[in-house]
Tab-separated table of C-alpha atoms and ligand atoms in Angstrom:
chain	number	residue	atom	x	y	z
A	1318	UNK	CA	1.194	13.065	35.483
A	1319	UNK	CA	0.468	9.322	33.519
A	1320	UNK	CA	3.263	6.830	33.982
A	1321	UNK	CA	3.996	6.860	30.208
A	1322	UNK	CA	2.988	10.608	29.391
A	1323	UNK	CA	6.590	11.567	29.724
A	1324	UNK	CA	7.202	8.490	27.364
A	1325	UNK	CA	4.512	9.978	24.861
A	1326	UNK	CA	5.809	13.618	24.459
A	1327	UNK	CA	9.095	12.883	24.674
A	1328	UNK	CA	8.581	11.299	21.281
A	1329	UNK	CA	6.589	13.627	19.097
A	1330	UNK	CA	9.047	16.386	20.665
A	1331	UNK	CA	11.808	14.837	19.302
A	1332	UNK	CA	9.663	14.444	15.444
A	1333	UNK	CA	9.355	18.074	16.205
A	1334	UNK	CA	13.152	18.138	16.392
A	1335	UNK	CA	13.671	16.506	12.889
A	1336	UNK	CA	10.748	18.918	11.444
A	1337	UNK	CA	8.927	15.036	10.584
A	1338	UNK	CA	6.163	15.279	13.245
A	1339	UNK	CA	3.342	13.830	11.371
A	1340	UNK	CA	0.105	15.450	11.469
A	1341	UNK	CA	-3.725	14.350	10.237
A	1342	UNK	CA	-5.556	17.898	7.712
A	1343	UNK	CA	-7.731	17.111	5.637
A	1344	UNK	CA	-6.849	17.805	2.061
A	1345	UNK	CA	-7.442	20.594	0.200
A	1346	UNK	CA	-7.083	21.576	-3.585
A	1347	UNK	CA	-6.376	20.387	-6.283
A	1348	UNK	CA	-5.491	16.237	-6.173
A	1349	UNK	CA	-2.167	15.832	-6.971
A	1350	UNK	CA	-1.383	13.540	-3.737
A	1351	UNK	CA	-4.452	10.703	-3.336
A	1352	UNK	CA	-4.465	7.339	-5.284
A	1353	UNK	CA	-7.378	7.456	-6.381
A	1354	UNK	CA	-6.084	7.137	-9.757
A	1355	UNK	CA	-8.653	6.405	-11.693
A	1356	UNK	CA	-11.644	8.458	-10.118
A	1357	UNK	CA	-13.366	5.674	-9.088
A	1358	UNK	CA	-13.235	7.009	-5.159
A	1359	UNK	CA	-16.387	10.092	-6.143
A	1360	UNK	CA	-17.158	8.430	-9.325
A	1361	UNK	CA	-21.072	8.754	-9.268
A	1362	UNK	CA	-21.464	6.059	-10.952
A	1363	UNK	CA	-20.068	3.687	-9.065
A	1364	UNK	CA	-21.776	5.246	-6.250
A	1365	UNK	CA	-24.651	4.800	-7.724
A	1366	UNK	CA	-24.328	1.340	-8.042
A	1367	UNK	CA	-23.122	0.177	-4.664
A	1368	UNK	CA	-26.371	2.798	-3.252
A	1369	UNK	CA	-28.793	0.374	-5.376
A	1370	UNK	CA	-27.227	-3.336	-4.665
A	1371	UNK	CA	-26.637	-1.878	-0.992
A	1372	UNK	CA	-31.240	-1.713	-0.593
A	1373	UNK	CA	-30.661	-5.529	-0.844
A	1374	UNK	CA	-29.274	-6.575	2.539
A	1375	UNK	CA	-30.238	-8.775	4.897
A	1376	UNK	CA	-26.837	-8.413	6.935
A	1377	UNK	CA	-23.974	-5.584	7.502
A	1378	UNK	CA	-21.095	-6.945	9.191
A	1379	UNK	CA	-19.345	-10.035	9.431
A	1380	UNK	CA	-19.925	-11.160	12.920
A	1381	UNK	CA	-16.630	-13.373	12.712
A	1382	UNK	CA	-13.418	-14.593	11.063
A	1383	UNK	CA	-14.137	-16.011	8.449
A	1384	UNK	CA	-13.413	-18.782	9.910
A	1385	UNK	CA	-15.383	-19.360	12.753
A	1386	UNK	CA	-19.135	-17.876	11.439
A	1387	UNK	CA	-17.488	-15.307	8.805
A	1388	UNK	CA	-18.118	-17.018	6.293
A	1389	UNK	CA	-20.902	-15.542	3.817
A	1390	UNK	CA	-21.185	-16.582	-0.168
A	1391	UNK	CA	-20.455	-12.745	-1.528
A	1392	UNK	CA	-16.674	-13.432	-0.275
A	1393	UNK	CA	-17.079	-16.305	-1.611
A	1394	UNK	CA	-18.356	-14.287	-5.110
A	1395	UNK	CA	-16.043	-11.824	-5.392
A	1396	UNK	CA	-12.911	-14.466	-4.519
A	1397	UNK	CA	-14.263	-15.436	-7.704
A	1398	UNK	CA	-14.527	-12.453	-9.729
A	1399	UNK	CA	-11.457	-11.217	-8.456
A	1400	UNK	CA	-10.170	-14.205	-9.483
A	1401	UNK	CA	-11.119	-14.326	-13.508
A	1402	UNK	CA	-9.719	-10.726	-13.588
A	1403	UNK	CA	-6.134	-10.458	-12.834
A	1404	UNK	CA	-6.210	-14.356	-14.801
A	1405	UNK	CA	-5.191	-16.220	-11.746
A	1406	UNK	CA	-6.811	-19.578	-10.153
A	1407	UNK	CA	-7.684	-18.590	-6.206
A	1408	UNK	CA	-7.495	-15.260	-4.753
A	1409	UNK	CA	-8.171	-14.411	-0.863
A	1410	UNK	CA	-10.052	-11.272	0.664
A	1411	UNK	CA	-7.899	-9.334	2.901
A	1412	UNK	CA	-9.737	-6.347	5.609
A	1413	UNK	CA	-6.414	-4.102	3.596
A	1414	UNK	CA	-3.727	-4.418	1.827
A	1415	UNK	CA	-1.615	-3.362	4.595
A	1416	UNK	CA	-2.492	-7.146	6.276
A	1417	UNK	CA	-1.974	-8.881	3.593
A	1418	UNK	CA	1.452	-7.931	3.109
A	1419	UNK	CA	1.728	-8.792	6.549
A	1420	UNK	CA	0.552	-12.234	6.803
A	1421	UNK	CA	1.228	-13.417	3.544
A	1422	UNK	CA	4.973	-13.100	4.279
A	1423	UNK	CA	4.337	-14.103	7.578
A	1424	UNK	CA	3.804	-16.925	6.402
A	1425	UNK	CA	5.510	-18.041	3.620
A	1426	UNK	CA	8.646	-17.302	5.198
A	1427	UNK	CA	8.161	-20.173	7.758
A	1428	UNK	CA	10.094	-22.022	4.936
A	1429	UNK	CA	11.913	-19.089	3.399
A	1430	UNK	CA	14.894	-16.962	4.017
A	1431	UNK	CA	13.241	-13.821	2.107
A	1432	UNK	CA	15.412	-11.899	-0.503
A	1433	UNK	CA	13.742	-8.460	-0.378
A	1434	UNK	CA	14.176	-5.164	-2.746
A	1435	UNK	CA	15.594	-1.987	0.514
A	1436	UNK	CA	12.100	-0.405	-0.698
A	1437	UNK	CA	9.716	-3.126	-0.988
A	1438	UNK	CA	6.851	-1.148	1.214
A	1439	UNK	CA	6.501	-1.168	5.502
A	1440	UNK	CA	3.921	-3.694	5.987
A	1441	UNK	CA	6.044	-6.262	3.901
A	1442	UNK	CA	9.460	-5.473	6.317
A	1443	UNK	CA	5.990	-6.159	9.175
A	1444	UNK	CA	6.016	-9.324	7.317
A	1445	UNK	CA	9.276	-10.350	7.502
A	1446	UNK	CA	10.116	-9.743	11.017
A	1447	UNK	CA	6.826	-12.257	12.291
A	1448	UNK	CA	7.868	-14.596	10.269
A	1449	UNK	CA	11.244	-14.347	12.438
A	1450	UNK	CA	13.079	-16.209	9.164
A	1451	UNK	CA	16.417	-14.728	7.047
A	1452	UNK	CA	15.797	-11.885	5.615
A	1453	UNK	CA	18.137	-10.310	2.725
A	1454	UNK	CA	18.017	-6.755	1.423
A	1455	UNK	CA	19.197	-6.053	-1.985
A	1456	UNK	CA	19.876	-3.093	-3.619
A	1457	UNK	CA	17.205	-1.540	-5.732
A	1458	UNK	CA	16.571	-2.733	-9.002
A	1459	UNK	CA	19.401	-4.054	-9.003
A	1460	UNK	CA	19.309	-7.585	-10.376
A	1461	UNK	CA	23.533	-8.346	-10.292
A	1462	UNK	CA	23.064	-7.536	-6.506
A	1463	UNK	CA	19.795	-9.956	-6.145
A	1464	UNK	CA	21.995	-13.058	-8.350
A	1465	UNK	CA	24.885	-12.722	-5.488
A	1466	UNK	CA	22.192	-13.282	-2.879
A	1467	UNK	CA	20.196	-15.504	-4.510
A	1468	UNK	CA	23.619	-17.564	-5.332
A	1469	UNK	CA	24.679	-17.446	-1.670
A	1470	UNK	CA	20.347	-18.748	-0.937
A	1471	UNK	CA	19.390	-20.190	-3.250
A	1472	UNK	CA	15.613	-21.556	-3.293
A	1473	UNK	CA	14.675	-18.521	-1.683
A	1474	UNK	CA	11.401	-16.332	-1.405
A	1475	UNK	CA	11.871	-12.368	-3.268
A	1476	UNK	CA	9.547	-9.547	-2.706
A	1477	UNK	CA	8.878	-6.876	-4.844
A	1478	UNK	CA	6.731	-4.210	-5.456
A	1479	UNK	CA	5.613	-3.716	-9.730
A	1480	UNK	CA	5.021	-0.213	-9.168
A	1481	UNK	CA	6.744	1.460	-6.365
A	1482	UNK	CA	4.724	3.464	-3.946
A	1483	UNK	CA	7.695	6.791	-3.487
A	1484	UNK	CA	9.850	7.108	-6.770
A	1485	UNK	CA	6.511	5.384	-9.156
A	1486	UNK	CA	9.264	3.006	-11.034
A	1487	UNK	CA	8.527	-0.377	-12.313
A	1488	UNK	CA	10.618	-3.548	-11.177
A	1489	UNK	CA	12.047	-5.524	-13.449
A	1490	UNK	CA	10.024	-8.678	-13.109
A	1491	UNK	CA	10.235	-10.022	-16.222
A	1492	UNK	CA	13.847	-10.844	-15.182
A	1493	UNK	CA	13.696	-11.129	-11.618
A	1494	UNK	CA	11.595	-13.970	-12.586
A	1495	UNK	CA	14.497	-15.766	-14.725
A	1496	UNK	CA	16.529	-15.469	-11.843
A	1497	UNK	CA	14.425	-16.815	-9.865
A	1498	UNK	CA	14.029	-19.691	-12.107
A	1499	UNK	CA	18.010	-20.446	-12.269
A	1500	UNK	CA	17.599	-20.140	-8.522
A	1501	UNK	CA	15.185	-21.658	-7.749
A	1502	UNK	CA	13.093	-19.427	-6.121
A	1503	UNK	CA	9.762	-18.315	-5.797
A	1504	UNK	CA	8.410	-14.458	-6.190
A	1505	UNK	CA	5.926	-12.189	-4.811
A	1506	UNK	CA	4.956	-9.376	-5.929
A	1507	UNK	CA	2.647	-6.245	-4.937
A	1508	UNK	CA	0.820	-5.185	-6.959
A	1509	UNK	CA	-0.503	-2.326	-4.793
A	1510	UNK	CA	-0.187	0.233	-7.703
A	1511	UNK	CA	-0.285	-1.494	-11.185
A	1512	UNK	CA	-4.283	-2.491	-10.853
A	1513	UNK	CA	-6.420	-0.190	-12.531
A	1514	UNK	CA	-2.993	1.699	-13.744
A	1515	UNK	CA	-0.707	-0.725	-15.823
A	1516	UNK	CA	-1.422	-2.606	-19.228
A	1517	UNK	CA	-3.766	-2.172	-22.100
A	1518	UNK	CA	-6.222	-3.769	-19.067
A	1519	UNK	CA	-4.818	-2.474	-16.568
A	1520	UNK	CA	-4.270	-5.904	-14.234
A	1521	UNK	CA	-1.427	-5.365	-13.685
A	1522	UNK	CA	2.437	-6.096	-14.082
A	1523	UNK	CA	2.007	-9.890	-14.040
A	1524	UNK	CA	-0.541	-9.974	-16.556
A	1525	UNK	CA	1.036	-7.353	-19.188
A	1526	UNK	CA	4.628	-9.542	-18.672
A	1527	UNK	CA	2.391	-13.017	-18.733
A	1528	UNK	CA	3.652	-14.336	-15.824
A	1529	UNK	CA	0.817	-15.384	-13.937
A	1530	UNK	CA	2.506	-19.131	-13.685
A	1531	UNK	CA	5.248	-17.914	-12.804
A	1532	UNK	CA	4.189	-15.830	-9.499
A	1533	UNK	CA	3.803	-17.632	-6.028
A	1534	UNK	CA	1.843	-15.083	-4.844
A	1535	UNK	CA	0.529	-11.304	-5.935
A	1536	UNK	CA	-1.307	-8.948	-3.174
A	1537	UNK	CA	-3.997	-6.896	-5.255
A	1538	UNK	CA	-4.965	-3.640	-3.306
A	1539	UNK	CA	-8.460	-1.846	-3.573
A	1540	UNK	CA	-8.014	1.404	-1.521
A	1541	UNK	CA	-5.528	2.734	-4.788
A	1542	UNK	CA	-7.248	2.517	-7.832
A	1543	UNK	CA	-10.572	0.553	-7.344
A	1544	UNK	CA	-11.120	3.667	-4.728
A	1545	UNK	CA	-12.545	1.612	-1.875
A	1546	UNK	CA	-10.802	-0.746	0.692
A	1547	UNK	CA	-9.873	-4.649	1.178
A	1548	UNK	CA	-7.188	-6.202	-0.571
A	1549	UNK	CA	-6.493	-9.727	-2.347
A	1550	UNK	CA	-3.922	-12.629	-2.446
A	1551	UNK	CA	-3.671	-14.635	-5.409
A	1552	UNK	CA	-2.369	-17.352	-5.970
A	1553	UNK	CA	-2.978	-21.022	-6.661
A	1554	UNK	CA	-5.802	-23.229	-4.742
A	1555	UNK	CA	-3.144	-24.448	-2.740
A	1556	UNK	CA	-1.497	-21.138	-1.755
A	1557	UNK	CA	-5.358	-19.960	-0.876
A	1558	UNK	CA	-5.361	-23.225	1.906
A	1559	UNK	CA	-2.240	-22.866	3.098
A	1560	UNK	CA	-4.199	-19.632	4.397
A	1561	UNK	CA	-6.458	-20.456	5.231
A	1562	UNK	CA	-4.794	-22.135	8.042
A	1563	UNK	CA	-1.782	-20.036	8.024
A	1564	UNK	CA	-2.363	-16.391	7.168
A	1565	UNK	CA	-3.312	-15.300	10.627
A	1566	UNK	CA	-3.786	-11.531	9.198
A	1567	UNK	CA	-6.629	-13.349	8.078
A	1568	UNK	CA	-7.728	-15.846	10.687
A	1569	UNK	CA	-7.398	-13.874	13.816
A	1570	UNK	CA	-9.997	-11.286	12.645
A	1571	UNK	CA	-13.293	-10.388	11.592
A	1572	UNK	CA	-14.045	-10.676	7.957
A	1573	UNK	CA	-14.879	-8.115	5.558
A	1574	UNK	CA	-17.853	-6.385	5.917
A	1575	UNK	CA	-21.113	-6.817	3.748
A	1576	UNK	CA	-21.494	-3.200	2.821
A	1577	UNK	CA	-17.264	-3.413	1.612
A	1578	UNK	CA	-18.037	-6.764	-1.475
A	1579	UNK	CA	-20.901	-4.964	-2.470
A	1580	UNK	CA	-18.533	-1.543	-2.478
A	1581	UNK	CA	-15.723	-3.689	-4.561
A	1582	UNK	CA	-18.566	-5.483	-7.391
A	1583	UNK	CA	-19.136	-1.793	-7.950
A	1584	UNK	CA	-15.659	-0.832	-8.266
A	1585	UNK	CA	-15.589	-3.969	-10.133
A	1586	UNK	CA	-17.834	-4.101	-12.500
A	1587	UNK	CA	-17.646	-0.386	-13.889
A	1588	UNK	CA	-14.148	-1.291	-14.382
A	1589	UNK	CA	-14.787	-3.739	-16.892
A	1590	UNK	CA	-17.537	-2.254	-18.210
A	1591	UNK	CA	-15.077	1.743	-18.423
A	1592	UNK	CA	-12.703	1.463	-20.327
A	1593	UNK	CA	-12.444	5.534	-20.398
A	1594	UNK	CA	-10.843	6.153	-16.983
A	1595	UNK	CA	-7.568	3.559	-17.266
A	1596	UNK	CA	-7.521	5.810	-20.612
A	1597	UNK	CA	-7.548	9.358	-19.591
A	1598	UNK	CA	-4.676	8.564	-16.674
A	1599	UNK	CA	-2.799	6.940	-19.280
A	1600	UNK	CA	-2.980	9.955	-21.187
A	1601	UNK	CA	-1.796	12.242	-18.448
A	1602	UNK	CA	-0.071	10.253	-18.044
A	1603	UNK	CA	1.764	10.344	-21.412
A	1604	UNK	CA	1.005	14.625	-21.305
A	1605	UNK	CA	2.970	15.797	-18.309
A	1606	UNK	CA	5.414	13.263	-19.633
A	1607	UNK	CA	5.938	15.544	-22.020
A	1608	UNK	CA	5.891	18.369	-19.995
A	1609	UNK	CA	8.705	18.203	-17.343
A	1610	UNK	CA	10.584	16.623	-20.227
A	1611	UNK	CA	10.830	12.492	-18.423
A	1612	UNK	CA	9.464	9.269	-19.581
A	1613	UNK	CA	6.778	8.398	-16.762
A	1614	UNK	CA	6.717	4.944	-15.686
A	1615	UNK	CA	3.580	5.559	-13.837
A	1616	UNK	CA	1.078	7.774	-12.440
A	1617	UNK	CA	4.149	8.026	-9.547
A	1618	UNK	CA	6.595	10.892	-9.354
A	1619	UNK	CA	8.828	11.699	-7.232
A	1620	UNK	CA	9.790	15.710	-7.500
A	1621	UNK	CA	13.307	15.857	-4.698
A	1622	UNK	CA	12.683	18.336	-2.520
A	1623	UNK	CA	16.602	17.106	0.175
A	1624	UNK	CA	15.279	18.009	3.435
A	1625	UNK	CA	12.439	18.330	5.920
A	1626	UNK	CA	12.509	21.725	5.679
A	1627	UNK	CA	12.521	22.641	2.694
A	1628	UNK	CA	9.803	19.924	0.977
A	1629	UNK	CA	7.699	21.401	4.187
A	1630	UNK	CA	8.368	24.315	1.985
A	1631	UNK	CA	7.956	23.657	-1.571
A	1632	UNK	CA	4.332	21.838	-0.104
A	1633	UNK	CA	3.098	24.852	1.692
A	1634	UNK	CA	4.312	27.121	-1.548
A	1635	UNK	CA	1.906	24.487	-4.048
A	1636	UNK	CA	-1.091	24.039	-1.412
A	1637	UNK	CA	-0.693	28.203	-1.793
A	1638	UNK	CA	-1.738	27.951	-5.253
A	1639	UNK	CA	-4.457	25.882	-4.917
A	1640	UNK	CA	-2.453	22.168	-6.064
A	1641	UNK	CA	-3.009	19.510	-2.646
A	1642	UNK	CA	0.447	17.281	-2.476
A	1643	UNK	CA	2.341	16.818	0.271
A	1644	UNK	CA	6.105	16.655	1.765
A	1645	UNK	CA	7.374	12.674	2.179
A	1646	UNK	CA	9.245	13.556	4.729
A	1647	UNK	CA	13.174	11.754	6.604
A	1648	UNK	CA	12.180	8.207	8.560
A	1649	UNK	CA	9.405	7.380	5.608
A	1650	UNK	CA	12.683	8.188	2.982
A	1651	UNK	CA	15.876	8.059	4.089
A	1652	UNK	CA	17.639	11.137	4.841
A	1653	UNK	CA	18.408	13.347	2.010
A	1654	UNK	CA	15.981	11.433	-0.152
A	1655	UNK	CA	12.787	13.923	1.232
A	1656	UNK	CA	10.420	14.489	-1.922
A	1657	UNK	CA	7.267	15.923	-2.832
A	1658	UNK	CA	5.185	12.609	-4.039
A	1659	UNK	CA	3.502	13.679	-7.254
A	1660	UNK	CA	0.581	11.390	-8.208
A	1661	UNK	CA	-2.100	12.034	-11.300
A	1662	UNK	CA	-5.099	10.847	-11.851
A	1663	UNK	CA	-7.693	10.015	-14.644
A	1664	UNK	CA	-9.595	13.575	-14.015
A	1665	UNK	CA	-7.042	16.192	-13.703
A	1666	UNK	CA	-7.662	18.519	-16.433
A	1667	UNK	CA	-5.014	19.416	-19.240
A	1668	UNK	CA	-4.661	23.044	-17.548
A	1669	UNK	CA	-3.999	21.649	-13.655
A	1670	UNK	CA	-0.792	19.550	-15.155
A	1671	UNK	CA	0.376	22.553	-17.770
A	1672	UNK	CA	0.476	24.736	-14.460
A	1673	UNK	CA	1.837	22.440	-12.411
A	1674	UNK	CA	4.370	21.629	-14.429
A	1675	UNK	CA	5.587	24.616	-14.878
A	1676	UNK	CA	5.199	25.441	-11.096
A	1677	UNK	CA	8.604	23.046	-11.203
A	1678	UNK	CA	9.918	23.835	-14.242
A	1679	UNK	CA	10.408	27.770	-12.520
A	1680	UNK	CA	12.225	25.659	-9.950
A	1681	UNK	CA	14.026	23.393	-11.741
B	1738	PLP	C1	3.368	-0.461	-2.218
B	1738	PLP	C2	2.035	-0.641	-0.868
B	1738	PLP	N1	1.382	-1.941	-0.001
B	1738	PLP	C3	0.947	-2.491	-0.024
B	1738	PLP	C4	0.379	-0.878	0.914
B	1738	PLP	C5	-0.905	-0.969	1.590
B	1738	PLP	O1	-1.773	-1.558	1.052
B	1738	PLP	P1	-3.420	-0.719	1.666
B	1738	PLP	O2	-3.521	0.160	1.895
B	1738	PLP	O3	-4.242	-1.936	1.379
B	1738	PLP	O4	-3.613	-1.078	3.872
B	1738	PLP	C6	0.782	0.322	0.400
B	1738	PLP	C7	-0.525	1.273	0.418
B	1738	PLP	O5	0.076	2.257	1.110
B	1738	PLP	C8	1.569	0.436	-0.615
B	1738	PLP	O6	1.906	1.212	-1.254
């Protein structure tokens, strides 16, 4: 027996005991689970454009860190495109949203106390841990609690998401920015579930609320509504220069590969040229809201099914009816907050949405 075998199997056995063992499965059924909000991951128009573009490639991998020979004119061009698209002075590409949050918060934390919404994503929490800086949490979307934290720690860095990934609710961003101004604080916003989703242009909450100039850094991720992968940190040119020097998840890793850059280019071109998917997504959110009698702020809906066993059973029942949806179990969420995370898309049909709402009503 290998020395680590006991530890490996015991850790998984404990998960099993708590009904929370994770495993990999290929999804089957009508998609009410994925983050492919606009359907871009399977868009034939985008795939076609990408296929044309890669014909011209004479290089695949970036071949190294962008600081050590891995920089290509396509990185530069795409970062300029991203800056224009999301109205920021500068953009820095990273391989994923996880790495963007990790590296951004690790290096900004060097000079700040961090004050984070308690529901911020695991990547932001781990970025805070890596920074080694003092980290405080405020109750989810609770402005009074945030103000108390700021009063005790002026000049801190506030970390929030614009659309919270589990419940789909929005951050009161304009109010948070006002508090930041009062207490000389800075704000970092993770827009992972907001870009391609919110506002008439789908450019996220910061653009929708005209806060570009007020926010120190935005993280936009491309594995969700843009159907690809990768992420960018948006902010000033000064911020970008700082990140190129201090953001470890940018410095110590191979640059984004060229086919990936072209995939992103195709997705951005399609996004800029075609408003149809965004309109269809927003219409479906309104339709589902009517059907379930709740006003959803985003395409994410959390169907509360407390207990890991109950959440699993509900997901199995949905799957039996042809719907693919996943339970979110403790410890990913707090015990008692287990749920089915439902996600609406541009491509879901009215009939599918109606049937789903009907199943939910039967269990109300
Ligand atoms: C809020 C939030 N931020 C960041 C990430 C990480 O993004 P990526 O999947 O690009 O690593 C996720 C992914 O689930 C997320 O939900």
